mmCIF file of C-alpha atoms in Angstrom:
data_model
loop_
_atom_site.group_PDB
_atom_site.id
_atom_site.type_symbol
_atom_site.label_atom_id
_atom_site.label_comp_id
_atom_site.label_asym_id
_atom_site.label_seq_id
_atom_site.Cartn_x
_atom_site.Cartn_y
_atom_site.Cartn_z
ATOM 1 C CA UNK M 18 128.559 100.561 137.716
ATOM 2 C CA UNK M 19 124.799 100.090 137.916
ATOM 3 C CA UNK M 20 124.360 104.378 137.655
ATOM 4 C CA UNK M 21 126.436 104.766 134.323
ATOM 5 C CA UNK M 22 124.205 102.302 132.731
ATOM 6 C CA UNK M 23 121.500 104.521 133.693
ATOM 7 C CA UNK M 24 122.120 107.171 131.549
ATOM 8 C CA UNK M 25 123.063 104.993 128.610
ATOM 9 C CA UNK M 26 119.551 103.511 129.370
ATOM 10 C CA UNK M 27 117.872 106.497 129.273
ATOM 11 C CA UNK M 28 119.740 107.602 126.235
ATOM 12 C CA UNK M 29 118.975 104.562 124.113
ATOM 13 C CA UNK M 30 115.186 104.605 125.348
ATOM 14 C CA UNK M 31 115.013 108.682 124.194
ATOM 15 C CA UNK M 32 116.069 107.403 120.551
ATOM 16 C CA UNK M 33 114.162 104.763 120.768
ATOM 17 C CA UNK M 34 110.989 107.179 121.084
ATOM 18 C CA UNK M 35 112.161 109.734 118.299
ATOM 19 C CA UNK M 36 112.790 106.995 115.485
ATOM 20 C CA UNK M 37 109.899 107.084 112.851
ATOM 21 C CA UNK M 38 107.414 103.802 113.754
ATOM 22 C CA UNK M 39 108.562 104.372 117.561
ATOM 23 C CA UNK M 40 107.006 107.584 118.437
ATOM 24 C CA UNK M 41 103.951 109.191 117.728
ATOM 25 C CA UNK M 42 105.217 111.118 115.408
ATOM 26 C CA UNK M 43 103.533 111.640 111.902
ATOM 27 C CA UNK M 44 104.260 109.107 109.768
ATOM 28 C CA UNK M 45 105.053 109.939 105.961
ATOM 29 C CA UNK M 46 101.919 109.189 104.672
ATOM 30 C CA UNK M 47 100.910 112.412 107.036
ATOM 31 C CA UNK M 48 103.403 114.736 105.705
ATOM 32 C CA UNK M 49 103.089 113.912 101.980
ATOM 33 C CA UNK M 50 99.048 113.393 101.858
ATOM 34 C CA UNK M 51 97.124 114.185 104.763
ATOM 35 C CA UNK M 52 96.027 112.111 107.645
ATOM 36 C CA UNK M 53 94.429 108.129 107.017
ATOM 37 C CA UNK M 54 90.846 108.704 107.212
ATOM 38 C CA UNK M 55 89.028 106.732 109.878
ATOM 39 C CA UNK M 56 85.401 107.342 107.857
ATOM 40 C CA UNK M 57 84.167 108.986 104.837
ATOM 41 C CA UNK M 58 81.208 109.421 102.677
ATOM 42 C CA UNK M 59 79.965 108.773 99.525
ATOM 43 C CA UNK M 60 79.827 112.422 98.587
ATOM 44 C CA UNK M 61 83.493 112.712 100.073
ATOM 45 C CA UNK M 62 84.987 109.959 97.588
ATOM 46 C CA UNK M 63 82.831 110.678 94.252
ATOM 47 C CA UNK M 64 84.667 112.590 91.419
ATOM 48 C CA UNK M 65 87.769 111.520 89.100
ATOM 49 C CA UNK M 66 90.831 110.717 90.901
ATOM 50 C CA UNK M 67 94.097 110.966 88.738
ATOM 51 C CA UNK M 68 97.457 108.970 89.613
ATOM 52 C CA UNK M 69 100.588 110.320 91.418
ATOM 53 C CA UNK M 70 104.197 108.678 91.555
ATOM 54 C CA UNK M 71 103.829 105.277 90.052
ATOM 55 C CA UNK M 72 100.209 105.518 89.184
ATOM 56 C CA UNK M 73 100.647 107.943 86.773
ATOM 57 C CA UNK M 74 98.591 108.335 83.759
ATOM 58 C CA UNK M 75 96.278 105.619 85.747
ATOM 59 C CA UNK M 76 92.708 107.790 86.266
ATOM 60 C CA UNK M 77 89.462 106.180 88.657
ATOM 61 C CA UNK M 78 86.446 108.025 88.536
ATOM 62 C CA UNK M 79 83.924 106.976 91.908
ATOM 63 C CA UNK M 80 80.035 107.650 91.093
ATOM 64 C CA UNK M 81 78.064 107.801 94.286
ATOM 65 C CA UNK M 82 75.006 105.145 94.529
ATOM 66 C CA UNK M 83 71.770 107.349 95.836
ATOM 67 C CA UNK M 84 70.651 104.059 96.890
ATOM 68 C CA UNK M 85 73.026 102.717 98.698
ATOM 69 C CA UNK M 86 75.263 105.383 100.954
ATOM 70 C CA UNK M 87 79.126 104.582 101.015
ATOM 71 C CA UNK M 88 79.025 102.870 97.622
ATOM 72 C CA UNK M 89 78.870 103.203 93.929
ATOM 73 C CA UNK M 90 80.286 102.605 90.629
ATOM 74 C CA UNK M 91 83.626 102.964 89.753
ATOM 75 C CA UNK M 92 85.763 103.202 86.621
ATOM 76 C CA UNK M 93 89.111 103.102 85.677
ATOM 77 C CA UNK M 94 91.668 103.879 83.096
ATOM 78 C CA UNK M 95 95.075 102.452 82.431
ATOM 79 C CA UNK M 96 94.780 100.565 86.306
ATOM 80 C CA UNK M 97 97.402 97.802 86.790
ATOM 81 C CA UNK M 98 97.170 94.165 87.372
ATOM 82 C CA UNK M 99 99.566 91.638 89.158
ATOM 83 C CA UNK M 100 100.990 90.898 92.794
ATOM 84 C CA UNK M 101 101.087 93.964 94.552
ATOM 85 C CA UNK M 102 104.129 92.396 96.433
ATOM 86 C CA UNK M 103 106.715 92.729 93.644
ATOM 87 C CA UNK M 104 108.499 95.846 93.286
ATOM 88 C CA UNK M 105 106.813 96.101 89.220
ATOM 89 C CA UNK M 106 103.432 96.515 88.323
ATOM 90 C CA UNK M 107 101.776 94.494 85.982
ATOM 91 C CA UNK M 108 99.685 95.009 82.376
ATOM 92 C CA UNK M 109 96.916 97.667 82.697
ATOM 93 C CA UNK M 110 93.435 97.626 81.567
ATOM 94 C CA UNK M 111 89.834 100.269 81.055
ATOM 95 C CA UNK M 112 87.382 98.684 83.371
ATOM 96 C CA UNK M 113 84.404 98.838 85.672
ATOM 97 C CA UNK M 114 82.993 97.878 88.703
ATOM 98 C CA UNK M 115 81.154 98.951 92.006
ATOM 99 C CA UNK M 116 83.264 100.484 95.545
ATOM 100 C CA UNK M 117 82.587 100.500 98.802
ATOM 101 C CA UNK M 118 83.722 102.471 102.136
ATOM 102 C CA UNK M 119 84.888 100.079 104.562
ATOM 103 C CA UNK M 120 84.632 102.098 108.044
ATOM 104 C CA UNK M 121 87.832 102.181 110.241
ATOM 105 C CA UNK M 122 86.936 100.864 113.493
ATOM 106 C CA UNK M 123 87.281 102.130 117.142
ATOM 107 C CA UNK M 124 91.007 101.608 117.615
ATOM 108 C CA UNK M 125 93.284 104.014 117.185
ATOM 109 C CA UNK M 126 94.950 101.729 114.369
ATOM 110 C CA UNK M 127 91.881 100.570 112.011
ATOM 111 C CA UNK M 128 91.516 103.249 109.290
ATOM 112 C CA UNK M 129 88.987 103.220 106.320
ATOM 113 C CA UNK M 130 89.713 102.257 102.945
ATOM 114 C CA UNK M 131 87.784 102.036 99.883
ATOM 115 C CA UNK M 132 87.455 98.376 98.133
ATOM 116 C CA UNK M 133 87.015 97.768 94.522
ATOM 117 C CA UNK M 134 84.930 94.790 92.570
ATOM 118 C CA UNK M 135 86.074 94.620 88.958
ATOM 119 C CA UNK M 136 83.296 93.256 86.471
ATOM 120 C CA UNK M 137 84.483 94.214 83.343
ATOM 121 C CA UNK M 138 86.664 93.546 81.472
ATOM 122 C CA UNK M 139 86.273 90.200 83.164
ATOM 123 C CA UNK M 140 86.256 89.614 87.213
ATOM 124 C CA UNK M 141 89.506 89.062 88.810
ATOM 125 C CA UNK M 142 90.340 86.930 91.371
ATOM 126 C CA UNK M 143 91.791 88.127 94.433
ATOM 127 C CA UNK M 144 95.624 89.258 93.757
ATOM 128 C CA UNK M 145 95.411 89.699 90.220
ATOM 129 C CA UNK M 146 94.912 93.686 90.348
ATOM 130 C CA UNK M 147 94.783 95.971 93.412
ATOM 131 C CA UNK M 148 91.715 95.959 95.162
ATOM 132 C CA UNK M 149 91.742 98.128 98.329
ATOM 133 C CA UNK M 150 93.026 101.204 98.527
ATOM 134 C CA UNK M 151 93.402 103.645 101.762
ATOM 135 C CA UNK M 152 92.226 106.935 101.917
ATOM 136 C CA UNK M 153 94.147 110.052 103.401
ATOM 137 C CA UNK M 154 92.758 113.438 103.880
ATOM 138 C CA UNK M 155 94.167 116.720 104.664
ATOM 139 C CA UNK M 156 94.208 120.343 103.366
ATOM 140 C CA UNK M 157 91.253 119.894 101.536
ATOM 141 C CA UNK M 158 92.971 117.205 99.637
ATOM 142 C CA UNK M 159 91.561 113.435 99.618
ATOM 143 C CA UNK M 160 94.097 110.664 98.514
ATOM 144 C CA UNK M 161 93.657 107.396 97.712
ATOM 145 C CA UNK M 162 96.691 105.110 97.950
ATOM 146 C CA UNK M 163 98.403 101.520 98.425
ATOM 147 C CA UNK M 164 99.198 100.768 101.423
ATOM 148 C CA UNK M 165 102.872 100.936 101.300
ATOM 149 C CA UNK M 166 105.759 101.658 104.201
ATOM 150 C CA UNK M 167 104.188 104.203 106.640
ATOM 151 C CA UNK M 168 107.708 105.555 106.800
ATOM 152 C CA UNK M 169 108.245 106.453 103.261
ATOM 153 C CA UNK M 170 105.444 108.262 100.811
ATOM 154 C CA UNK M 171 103.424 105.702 99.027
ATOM 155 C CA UNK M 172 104.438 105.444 95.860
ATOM 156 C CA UNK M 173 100.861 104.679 94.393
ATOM 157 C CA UNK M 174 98.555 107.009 94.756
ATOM 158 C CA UNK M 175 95.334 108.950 93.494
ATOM 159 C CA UNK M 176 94.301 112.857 94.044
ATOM 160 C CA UNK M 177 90.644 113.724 94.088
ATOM 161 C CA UNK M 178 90.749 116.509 91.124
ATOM 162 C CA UNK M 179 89.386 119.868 92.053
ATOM 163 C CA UNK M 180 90.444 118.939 96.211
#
């Protein structure tokens, strides 16, 4: 009795491995944008970024600080507010700010992404307008996107023009 449960085990265990989340397998964000970056530079990011799936018609343009590497201004166009944990986004606003590259660290799991400071039109608090975003990179493309269900193709996202 004990050896057909073997097999069964080993059958279960092999689908196990080949689900999406279970394996190593590229994730979604992989096959529709490029790899998550674990670093990138100032002169990666700068340039205007326009918005895919449900950030389009939203645009973010990233200047490059010469005194400060990894950071600059930023300014955007048409760039929601609200809870980025309800399935709507919120009102939209033309604002400005400063960014910054947050590093991935040494694990195979901590990725960079790119953080945003709104000053103007007013500051928001934390939660009232997306903040972070991740950054994927692939093909020459760079991507900037909410971090979303690895398993499905984030639905908001930005593409570096001219990449």
């Amino acid at each position: 009795m004990s050896r057909a449960r073997l097999p069964a085990a080993a059958v279960v265990l092999a689908l196990l491995t080949w689900l999406p989340g279970c394996s190593s397998a590229p994730t979604a964000v992989e096959g529709c944008m490029g790899k998550q970056a674990v670093g990138a530079t100032s002169a990666e990011l700068a340039g205007t970024y326009r918005g895919e799936g449900d950030a389009e018609g939203v645009t973010l343009v990233l200047k490059a600080s010469e005194s400060k590497p990894g950071s600059g201004t930023v300014t955007v166009r048409d760039w929601p507010t609200g809870d980025w944990y309800r399935s709507e986004l919120g009102e939209s606003f033309d604002g400005s700010g400063t960014w910054s590259v947050v590093q991935g660290g040494t694990s195979a799991t901590e990725f960079a992404h790119l953080s945003l400071s709104f000053t103007a039109p007013k500051r928001f608090l934390d939660g009232d307008t997306l903040d972070s975003l991740s950054i994927a990179e692939g093909d020459g493309r760079i991507h900037l996107y909410a971090e979303d269900d690895p398993d499905v193709c984030p639905t908001f996202r930005l593409r570096l023009q001219g990449g």
